[in-house]
mmCIF file of C-alpha atoms in Angstrom:
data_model
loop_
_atom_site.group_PDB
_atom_site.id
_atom_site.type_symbol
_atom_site.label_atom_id
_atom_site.label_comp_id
_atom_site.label_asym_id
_atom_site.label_seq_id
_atom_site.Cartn_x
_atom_site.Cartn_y
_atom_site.Cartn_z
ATOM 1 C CA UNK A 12 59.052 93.969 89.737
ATOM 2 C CA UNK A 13 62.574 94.789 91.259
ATOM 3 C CA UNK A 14 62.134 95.453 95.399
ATOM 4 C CA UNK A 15 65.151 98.018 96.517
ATOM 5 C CA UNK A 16 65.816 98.153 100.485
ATOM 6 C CA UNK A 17 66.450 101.407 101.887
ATOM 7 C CA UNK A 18 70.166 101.958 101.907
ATOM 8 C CA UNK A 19 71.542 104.194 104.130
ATOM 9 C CA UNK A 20 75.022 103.334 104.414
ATOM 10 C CA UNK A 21 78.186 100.458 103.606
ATOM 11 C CA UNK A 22 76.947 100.489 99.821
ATOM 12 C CA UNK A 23 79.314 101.230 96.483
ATOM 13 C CA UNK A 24 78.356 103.903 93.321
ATOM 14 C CA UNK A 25 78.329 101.872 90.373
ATOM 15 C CA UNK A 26 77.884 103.208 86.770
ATOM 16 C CA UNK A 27 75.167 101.643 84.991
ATOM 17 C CA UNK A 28 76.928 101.427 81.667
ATOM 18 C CA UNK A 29 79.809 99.001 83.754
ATOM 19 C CA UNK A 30 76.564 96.821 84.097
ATOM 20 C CA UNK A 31 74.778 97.051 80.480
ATOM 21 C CA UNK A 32 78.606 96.103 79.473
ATOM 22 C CA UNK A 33 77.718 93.301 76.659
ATOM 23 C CA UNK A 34 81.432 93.116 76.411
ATOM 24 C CA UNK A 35 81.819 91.617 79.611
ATOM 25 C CA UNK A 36 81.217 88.535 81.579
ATOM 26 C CA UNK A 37 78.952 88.078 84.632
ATOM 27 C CA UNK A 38 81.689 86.733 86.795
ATOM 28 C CA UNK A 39 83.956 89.634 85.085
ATOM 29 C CA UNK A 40 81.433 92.136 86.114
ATOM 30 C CA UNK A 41 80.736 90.677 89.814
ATOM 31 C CA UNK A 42 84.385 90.895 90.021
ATOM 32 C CA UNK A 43 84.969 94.461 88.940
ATOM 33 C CA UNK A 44 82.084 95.371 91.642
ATOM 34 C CA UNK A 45 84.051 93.683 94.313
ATOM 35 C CA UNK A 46 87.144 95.684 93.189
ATOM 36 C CA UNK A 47 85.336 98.865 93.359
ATOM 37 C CA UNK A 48 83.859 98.236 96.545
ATOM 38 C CA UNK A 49 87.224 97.736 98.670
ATOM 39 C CA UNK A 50 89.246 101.110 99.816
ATOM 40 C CA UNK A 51 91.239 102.719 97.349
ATOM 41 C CA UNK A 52 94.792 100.965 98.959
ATOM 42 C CA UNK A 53 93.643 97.579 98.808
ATOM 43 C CA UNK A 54 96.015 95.455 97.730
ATOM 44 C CA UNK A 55 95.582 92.399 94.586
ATOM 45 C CA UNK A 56 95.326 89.508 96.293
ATOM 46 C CA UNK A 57 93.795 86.423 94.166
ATOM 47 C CA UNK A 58 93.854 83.460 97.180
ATOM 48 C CA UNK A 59 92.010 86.281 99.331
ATOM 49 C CA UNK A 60 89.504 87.231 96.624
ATOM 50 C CA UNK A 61 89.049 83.051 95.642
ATOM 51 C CA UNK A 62 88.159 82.552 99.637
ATOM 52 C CA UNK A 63 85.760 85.265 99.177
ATOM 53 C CA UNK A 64 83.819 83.912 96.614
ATOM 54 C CA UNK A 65 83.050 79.771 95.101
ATOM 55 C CA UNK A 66 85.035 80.790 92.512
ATOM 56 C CA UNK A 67 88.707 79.134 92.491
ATOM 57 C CA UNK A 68 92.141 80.841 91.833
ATOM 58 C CA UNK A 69 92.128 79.833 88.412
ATOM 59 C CA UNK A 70 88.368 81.354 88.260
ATOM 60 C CA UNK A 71 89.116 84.588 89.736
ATOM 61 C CA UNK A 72 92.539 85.220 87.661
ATOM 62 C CA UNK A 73 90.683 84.935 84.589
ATOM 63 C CA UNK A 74 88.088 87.075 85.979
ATOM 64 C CA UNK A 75 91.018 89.588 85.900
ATOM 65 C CA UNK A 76 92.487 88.793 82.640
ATOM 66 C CA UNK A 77 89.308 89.495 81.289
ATOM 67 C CA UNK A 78 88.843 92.954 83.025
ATOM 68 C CA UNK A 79 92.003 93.898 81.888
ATOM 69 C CA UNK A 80 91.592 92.975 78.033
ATOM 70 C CA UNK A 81 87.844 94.743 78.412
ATOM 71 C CA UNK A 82 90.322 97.809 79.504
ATOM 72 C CA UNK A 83 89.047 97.866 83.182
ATOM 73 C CA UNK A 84 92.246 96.986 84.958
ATOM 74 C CA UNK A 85 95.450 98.560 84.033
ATOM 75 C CA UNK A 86 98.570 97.370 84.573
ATOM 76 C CA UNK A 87 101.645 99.946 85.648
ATOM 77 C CA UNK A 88 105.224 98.106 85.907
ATOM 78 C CA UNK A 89 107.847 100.670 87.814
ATOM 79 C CA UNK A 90 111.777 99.319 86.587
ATOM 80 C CA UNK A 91 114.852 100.421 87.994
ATOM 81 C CA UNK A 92 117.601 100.057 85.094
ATOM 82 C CA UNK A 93 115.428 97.104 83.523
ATOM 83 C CA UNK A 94 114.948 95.556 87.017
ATOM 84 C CA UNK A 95 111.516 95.090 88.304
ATOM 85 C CA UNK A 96 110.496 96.756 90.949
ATOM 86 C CA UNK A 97 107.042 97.076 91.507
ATOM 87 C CA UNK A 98 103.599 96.387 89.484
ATOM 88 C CA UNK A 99 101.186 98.708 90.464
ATOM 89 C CA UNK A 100 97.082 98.040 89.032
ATOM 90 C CA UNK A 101 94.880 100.415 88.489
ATOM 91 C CA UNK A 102 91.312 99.850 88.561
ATOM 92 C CA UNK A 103 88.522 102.048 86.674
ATOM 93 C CA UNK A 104 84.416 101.493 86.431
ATOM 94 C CA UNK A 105 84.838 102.739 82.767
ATOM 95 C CA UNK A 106 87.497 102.183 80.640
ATOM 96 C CA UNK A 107 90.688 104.478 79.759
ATOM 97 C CA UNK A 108 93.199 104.624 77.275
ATOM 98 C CA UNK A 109 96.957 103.621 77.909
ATOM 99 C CA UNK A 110 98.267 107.123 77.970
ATOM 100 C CA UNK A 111 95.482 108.177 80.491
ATOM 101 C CA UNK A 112 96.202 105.148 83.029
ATOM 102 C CA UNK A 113 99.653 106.019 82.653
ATOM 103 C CA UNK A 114 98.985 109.783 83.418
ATOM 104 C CA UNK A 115 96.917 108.802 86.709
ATOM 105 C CA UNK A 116 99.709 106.194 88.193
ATOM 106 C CA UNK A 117 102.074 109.008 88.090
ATOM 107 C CA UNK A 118 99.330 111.469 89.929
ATOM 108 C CA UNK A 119 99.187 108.377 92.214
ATOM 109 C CA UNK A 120 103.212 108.416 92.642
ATOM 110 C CA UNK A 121 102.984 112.411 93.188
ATOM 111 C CA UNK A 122 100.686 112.165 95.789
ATOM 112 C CA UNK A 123 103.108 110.342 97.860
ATOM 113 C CA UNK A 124 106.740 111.674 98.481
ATOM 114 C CA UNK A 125 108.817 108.741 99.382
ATOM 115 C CA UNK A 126 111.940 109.388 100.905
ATOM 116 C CA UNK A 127 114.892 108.359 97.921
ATOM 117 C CA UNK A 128 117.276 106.440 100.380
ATOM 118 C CA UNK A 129 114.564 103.953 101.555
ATOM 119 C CA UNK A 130 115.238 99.961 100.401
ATOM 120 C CA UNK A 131 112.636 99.084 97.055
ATOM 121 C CA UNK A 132 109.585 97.066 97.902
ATOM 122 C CA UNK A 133 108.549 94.743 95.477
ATOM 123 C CA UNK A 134 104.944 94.881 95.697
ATOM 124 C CA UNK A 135 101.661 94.327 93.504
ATOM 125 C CA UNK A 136 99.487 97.526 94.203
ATOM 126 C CA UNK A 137 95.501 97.251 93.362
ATOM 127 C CA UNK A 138 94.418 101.036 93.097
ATOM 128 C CA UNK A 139 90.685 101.797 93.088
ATOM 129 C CA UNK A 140 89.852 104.982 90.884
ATOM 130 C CA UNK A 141 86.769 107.178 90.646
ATOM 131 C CA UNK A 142 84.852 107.299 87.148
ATOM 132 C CA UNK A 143 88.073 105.892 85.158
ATOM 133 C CA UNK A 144 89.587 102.209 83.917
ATOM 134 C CA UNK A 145 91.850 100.904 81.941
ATOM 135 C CA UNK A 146 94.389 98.400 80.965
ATOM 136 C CA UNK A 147 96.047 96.774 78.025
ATOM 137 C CA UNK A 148 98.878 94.379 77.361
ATOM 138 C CA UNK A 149 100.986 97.262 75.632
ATOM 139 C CA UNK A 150 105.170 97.109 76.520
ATOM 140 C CA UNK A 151 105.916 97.557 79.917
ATOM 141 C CA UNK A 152 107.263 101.550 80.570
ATOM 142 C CA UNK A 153 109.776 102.265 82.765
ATOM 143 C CA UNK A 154 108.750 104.665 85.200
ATOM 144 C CA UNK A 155 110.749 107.232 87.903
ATOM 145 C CA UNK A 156 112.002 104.448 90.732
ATOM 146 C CA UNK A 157 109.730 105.048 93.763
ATOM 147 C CA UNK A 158 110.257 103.593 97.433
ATOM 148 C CA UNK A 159 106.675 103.076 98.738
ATOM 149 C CA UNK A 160 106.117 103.372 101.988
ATOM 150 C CA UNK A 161 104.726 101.070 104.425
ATOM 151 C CA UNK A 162 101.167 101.295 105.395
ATOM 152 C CA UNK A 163 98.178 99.374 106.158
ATOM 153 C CA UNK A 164 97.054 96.522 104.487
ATOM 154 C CA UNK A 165 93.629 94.910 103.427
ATOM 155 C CA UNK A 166 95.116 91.670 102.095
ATOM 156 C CA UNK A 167 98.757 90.795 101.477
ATOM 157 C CA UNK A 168 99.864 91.238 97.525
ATOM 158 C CA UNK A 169 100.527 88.772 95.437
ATOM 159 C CA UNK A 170 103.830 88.128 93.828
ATOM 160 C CA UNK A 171 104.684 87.806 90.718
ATOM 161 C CA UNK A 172 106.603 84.421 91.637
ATOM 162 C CA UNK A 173 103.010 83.533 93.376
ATOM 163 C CA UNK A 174 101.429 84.322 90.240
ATOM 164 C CA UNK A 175 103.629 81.736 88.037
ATOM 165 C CA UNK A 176 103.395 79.106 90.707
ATOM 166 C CA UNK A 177 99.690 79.092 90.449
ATOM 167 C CA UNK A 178 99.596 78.033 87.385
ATOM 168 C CA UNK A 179 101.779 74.802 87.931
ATOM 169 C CA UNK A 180 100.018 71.658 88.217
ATOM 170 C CA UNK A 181 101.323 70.070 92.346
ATOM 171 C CA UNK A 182 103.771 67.559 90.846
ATOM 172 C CA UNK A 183 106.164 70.680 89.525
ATOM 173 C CA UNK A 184 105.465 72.574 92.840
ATOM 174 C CA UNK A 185 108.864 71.886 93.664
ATOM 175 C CA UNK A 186 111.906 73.690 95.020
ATOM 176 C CA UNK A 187 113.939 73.407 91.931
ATOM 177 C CA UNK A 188 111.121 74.623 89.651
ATOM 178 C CA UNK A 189 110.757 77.383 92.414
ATOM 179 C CA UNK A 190 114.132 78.417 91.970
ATOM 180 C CA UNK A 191 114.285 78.261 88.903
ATOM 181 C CA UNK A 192 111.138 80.452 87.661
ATOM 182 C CA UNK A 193 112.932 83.090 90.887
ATOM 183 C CA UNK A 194 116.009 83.194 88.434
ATOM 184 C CA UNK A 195 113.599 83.596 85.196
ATOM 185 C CA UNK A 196 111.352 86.566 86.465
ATOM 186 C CA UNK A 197 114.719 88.746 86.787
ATOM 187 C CA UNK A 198 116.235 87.280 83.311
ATOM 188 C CA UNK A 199 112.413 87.708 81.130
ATOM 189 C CA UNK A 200 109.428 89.791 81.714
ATOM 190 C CA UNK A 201 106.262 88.534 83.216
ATOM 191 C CA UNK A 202 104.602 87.819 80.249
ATOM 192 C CA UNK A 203 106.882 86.186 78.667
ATOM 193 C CA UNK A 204 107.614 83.674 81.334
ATOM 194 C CA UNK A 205 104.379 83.232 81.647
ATOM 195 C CA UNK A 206 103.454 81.903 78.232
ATOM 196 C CA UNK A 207 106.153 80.147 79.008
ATOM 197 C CA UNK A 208 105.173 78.121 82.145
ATOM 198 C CA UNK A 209 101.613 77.811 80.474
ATOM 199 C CA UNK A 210 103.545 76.429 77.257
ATOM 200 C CA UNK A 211 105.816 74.056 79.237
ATOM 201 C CA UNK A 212 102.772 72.720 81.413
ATOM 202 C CA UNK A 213 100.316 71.814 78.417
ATOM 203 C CA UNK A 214 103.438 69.861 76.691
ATOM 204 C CA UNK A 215 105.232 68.177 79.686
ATOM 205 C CA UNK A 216 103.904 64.973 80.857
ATOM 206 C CA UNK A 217 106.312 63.628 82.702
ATOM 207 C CA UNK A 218 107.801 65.436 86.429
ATOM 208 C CA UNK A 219 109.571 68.340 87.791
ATOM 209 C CA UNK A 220 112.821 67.488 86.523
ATOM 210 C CA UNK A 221 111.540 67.354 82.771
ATOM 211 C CA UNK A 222 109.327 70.542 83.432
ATOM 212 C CA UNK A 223 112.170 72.606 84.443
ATOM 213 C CA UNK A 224 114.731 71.510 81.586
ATOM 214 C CA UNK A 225 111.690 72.153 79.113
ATOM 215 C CA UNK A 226 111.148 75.538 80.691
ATOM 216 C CA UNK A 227 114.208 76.269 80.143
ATOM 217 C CA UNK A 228 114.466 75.202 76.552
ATOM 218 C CA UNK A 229 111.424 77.220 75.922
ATOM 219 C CA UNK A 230 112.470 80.510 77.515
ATOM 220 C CA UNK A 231 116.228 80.407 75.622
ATOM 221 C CA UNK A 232 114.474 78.943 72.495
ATOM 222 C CA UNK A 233 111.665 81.458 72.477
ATOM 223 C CA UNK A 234 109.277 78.725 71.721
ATOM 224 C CA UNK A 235 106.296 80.194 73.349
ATOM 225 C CA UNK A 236 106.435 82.866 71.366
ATOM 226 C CA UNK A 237 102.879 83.248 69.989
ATOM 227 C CA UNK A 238 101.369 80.934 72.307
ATOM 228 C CA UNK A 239 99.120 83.225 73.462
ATOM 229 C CA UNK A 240 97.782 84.325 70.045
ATOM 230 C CA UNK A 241 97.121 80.814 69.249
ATOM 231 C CA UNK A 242 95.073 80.184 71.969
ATOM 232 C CA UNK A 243 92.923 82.973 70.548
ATOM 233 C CA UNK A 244 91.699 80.780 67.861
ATOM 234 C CA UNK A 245 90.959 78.116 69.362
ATOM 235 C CA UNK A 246 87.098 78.553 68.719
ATOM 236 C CA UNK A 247 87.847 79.006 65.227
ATOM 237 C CA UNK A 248 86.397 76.952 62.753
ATOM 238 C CA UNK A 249 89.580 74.553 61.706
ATOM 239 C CA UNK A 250 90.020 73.412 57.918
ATOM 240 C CA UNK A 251 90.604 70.292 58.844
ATOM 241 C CA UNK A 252 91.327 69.125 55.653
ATOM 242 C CA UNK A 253 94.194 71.209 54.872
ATOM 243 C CA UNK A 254 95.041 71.489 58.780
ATOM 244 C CA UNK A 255 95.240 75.229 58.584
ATOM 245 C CA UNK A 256 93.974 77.903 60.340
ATOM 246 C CA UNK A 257 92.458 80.723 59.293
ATOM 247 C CA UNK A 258 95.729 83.085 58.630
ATOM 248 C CA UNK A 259 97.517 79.902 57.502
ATOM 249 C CA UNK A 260 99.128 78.830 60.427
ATOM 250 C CA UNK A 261 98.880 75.085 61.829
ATOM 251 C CA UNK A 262 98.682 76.166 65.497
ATOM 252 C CA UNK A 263 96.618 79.789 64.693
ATOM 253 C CA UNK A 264 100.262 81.533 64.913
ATOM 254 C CA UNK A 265 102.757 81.302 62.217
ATOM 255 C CA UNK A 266 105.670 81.597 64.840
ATOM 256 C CA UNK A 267 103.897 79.314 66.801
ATOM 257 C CA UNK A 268 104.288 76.567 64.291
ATOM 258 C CA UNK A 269 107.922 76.771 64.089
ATOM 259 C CA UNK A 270 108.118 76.711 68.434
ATOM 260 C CA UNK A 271 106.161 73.490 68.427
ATOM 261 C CA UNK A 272 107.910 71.958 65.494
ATOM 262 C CA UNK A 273 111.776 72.655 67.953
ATOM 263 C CA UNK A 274 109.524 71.811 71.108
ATOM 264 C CA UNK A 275 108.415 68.162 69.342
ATOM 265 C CA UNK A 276 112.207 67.628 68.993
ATOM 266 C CA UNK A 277 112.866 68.128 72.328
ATOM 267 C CA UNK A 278 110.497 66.205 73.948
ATOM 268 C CA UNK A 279 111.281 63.566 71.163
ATOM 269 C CA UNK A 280 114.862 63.462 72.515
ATOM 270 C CA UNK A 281 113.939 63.463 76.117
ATOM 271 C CA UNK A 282 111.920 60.232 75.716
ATOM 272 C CA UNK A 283 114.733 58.669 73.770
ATOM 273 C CA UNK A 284 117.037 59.482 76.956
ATOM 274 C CA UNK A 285 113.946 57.726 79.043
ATOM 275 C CA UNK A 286 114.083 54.593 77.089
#
């Protein structure tokens, strides 16, 4: 027997088919739900939304990750001449295709005229949307530069410096490593740096100094390339026998094999230069 109170105001419209998702999580569903239920210009904010909940940073962003590979949360990068500018996220109680969360972030731009000779913002937006959702990890597109203007804020946004930072371990928390991932977000895209910080931090056991020189090995090498698709396998039943994934591969990616084969001789050299 299910007891309902009488509601009669403060409450949030949720589709039941966002709920009978099998695709989903519980925590990815709670989270969605406490998207949905904030104004439609709140802004992303993971430390706010881990205070919120037990759930820690590292909880809460793959909470998100998950939303947006279910095709709840789509992500809109705005570039001026290649540079970033702005990541606006759109947020939908169904999912969308691409193409149509493309189609409503520029309805979103149109809907505000911001004046051309204004200084860019660089700023994560979280956009709420009625009855739609979406988001994939397709290439970024390059959308008409827009100056958004200020206004009020629920929570502060979350940069995509932040973002990398959270994923270091304290020991490389440091202001070289800071610096140095500043310098990579304007030479790589998000993603890639970010496989490439995740990369760097499973392989590097020593400190900050041999973090950052692997970092940067792995972003000029392009050894993370494929890291990501590895990781998908990694409840895959191994052959352990022949050491071989599924599709082949020794790591679950064939170009992953041939990163962590340079990445080896690296760190190889790096301890000789210890000793």
């Amino acid at each position: 027997m299910i007891i309902r109170s009488e509601i009669k105001s403060n409450y949030t419209c949720i589709q039941n088919s966002l709920l009978n998702d099998s695709s989903l999580s519980c925590k990815a569903k709670c989270l969605l739900i406490q998207l949905l239920s904030k104004p439609d210009n709140w802004n992303l904010n993971i430390n706010y939304l881990a205070s919120q909940n037990k759930e820690g940073k590292y909880s809460v962003r793959t909470g998100i990750d998950e939303l947006m590979e279910a095709g709840y949360i789509h992500k809109i990068v705005t570039r001026d001449k290649g540079k970033f500018v702005a990541t606006e996220y759109l947020i939908y109680d169904a999912p969308v295709s691409h193409d149509q969360a493309m189609q409503d972030g520029k309805i979103e731009i149109s809907k505000h005229p911001y004046p051309k000779n204004q200084t860019l913002i660089n700023t994560d937006i979280l956009t709420s949307t009625e009855g739609n959702n979406c988001c994939t990890d397709e290439p970024e597109l390059e959308q008409e530069v827009i100056t958004p203007p200020k206004q009020q804020q629920f929570a502060p946004a979350i940069s995509e410096k932040q973002y990398l930072l959270d994923l270091l371990p304290e020991r490389f928390r440091t202001p070289i490593v800071e610096s140095y991932i500043s310098r990579a977000i304007s030479n790589h895209d998000l993603d890639t740096v970010k496989d490439a910080v995740k990369y760097s931090v499973a392989n590097v056991k020593g400190g900050h100094l041999q973090f950052k020189s692997f970092l940067d090995k792995c972003l000029r090498g392009k050894w993370s390339e494929g890291y990501s698709a590895s990781l998908n396998f990694s409840n895959v039943n191994v052959s352990w026998d022949t050491g071989k994934f599924p599709n082949g591969s020794f790591t679950g990616s064939r170009q992953m094999d041939s990163n962590v084969f340079a990445a080896a001789q690296f760190m190889a050299s790096m301890e000789e230069v210890r000793s």
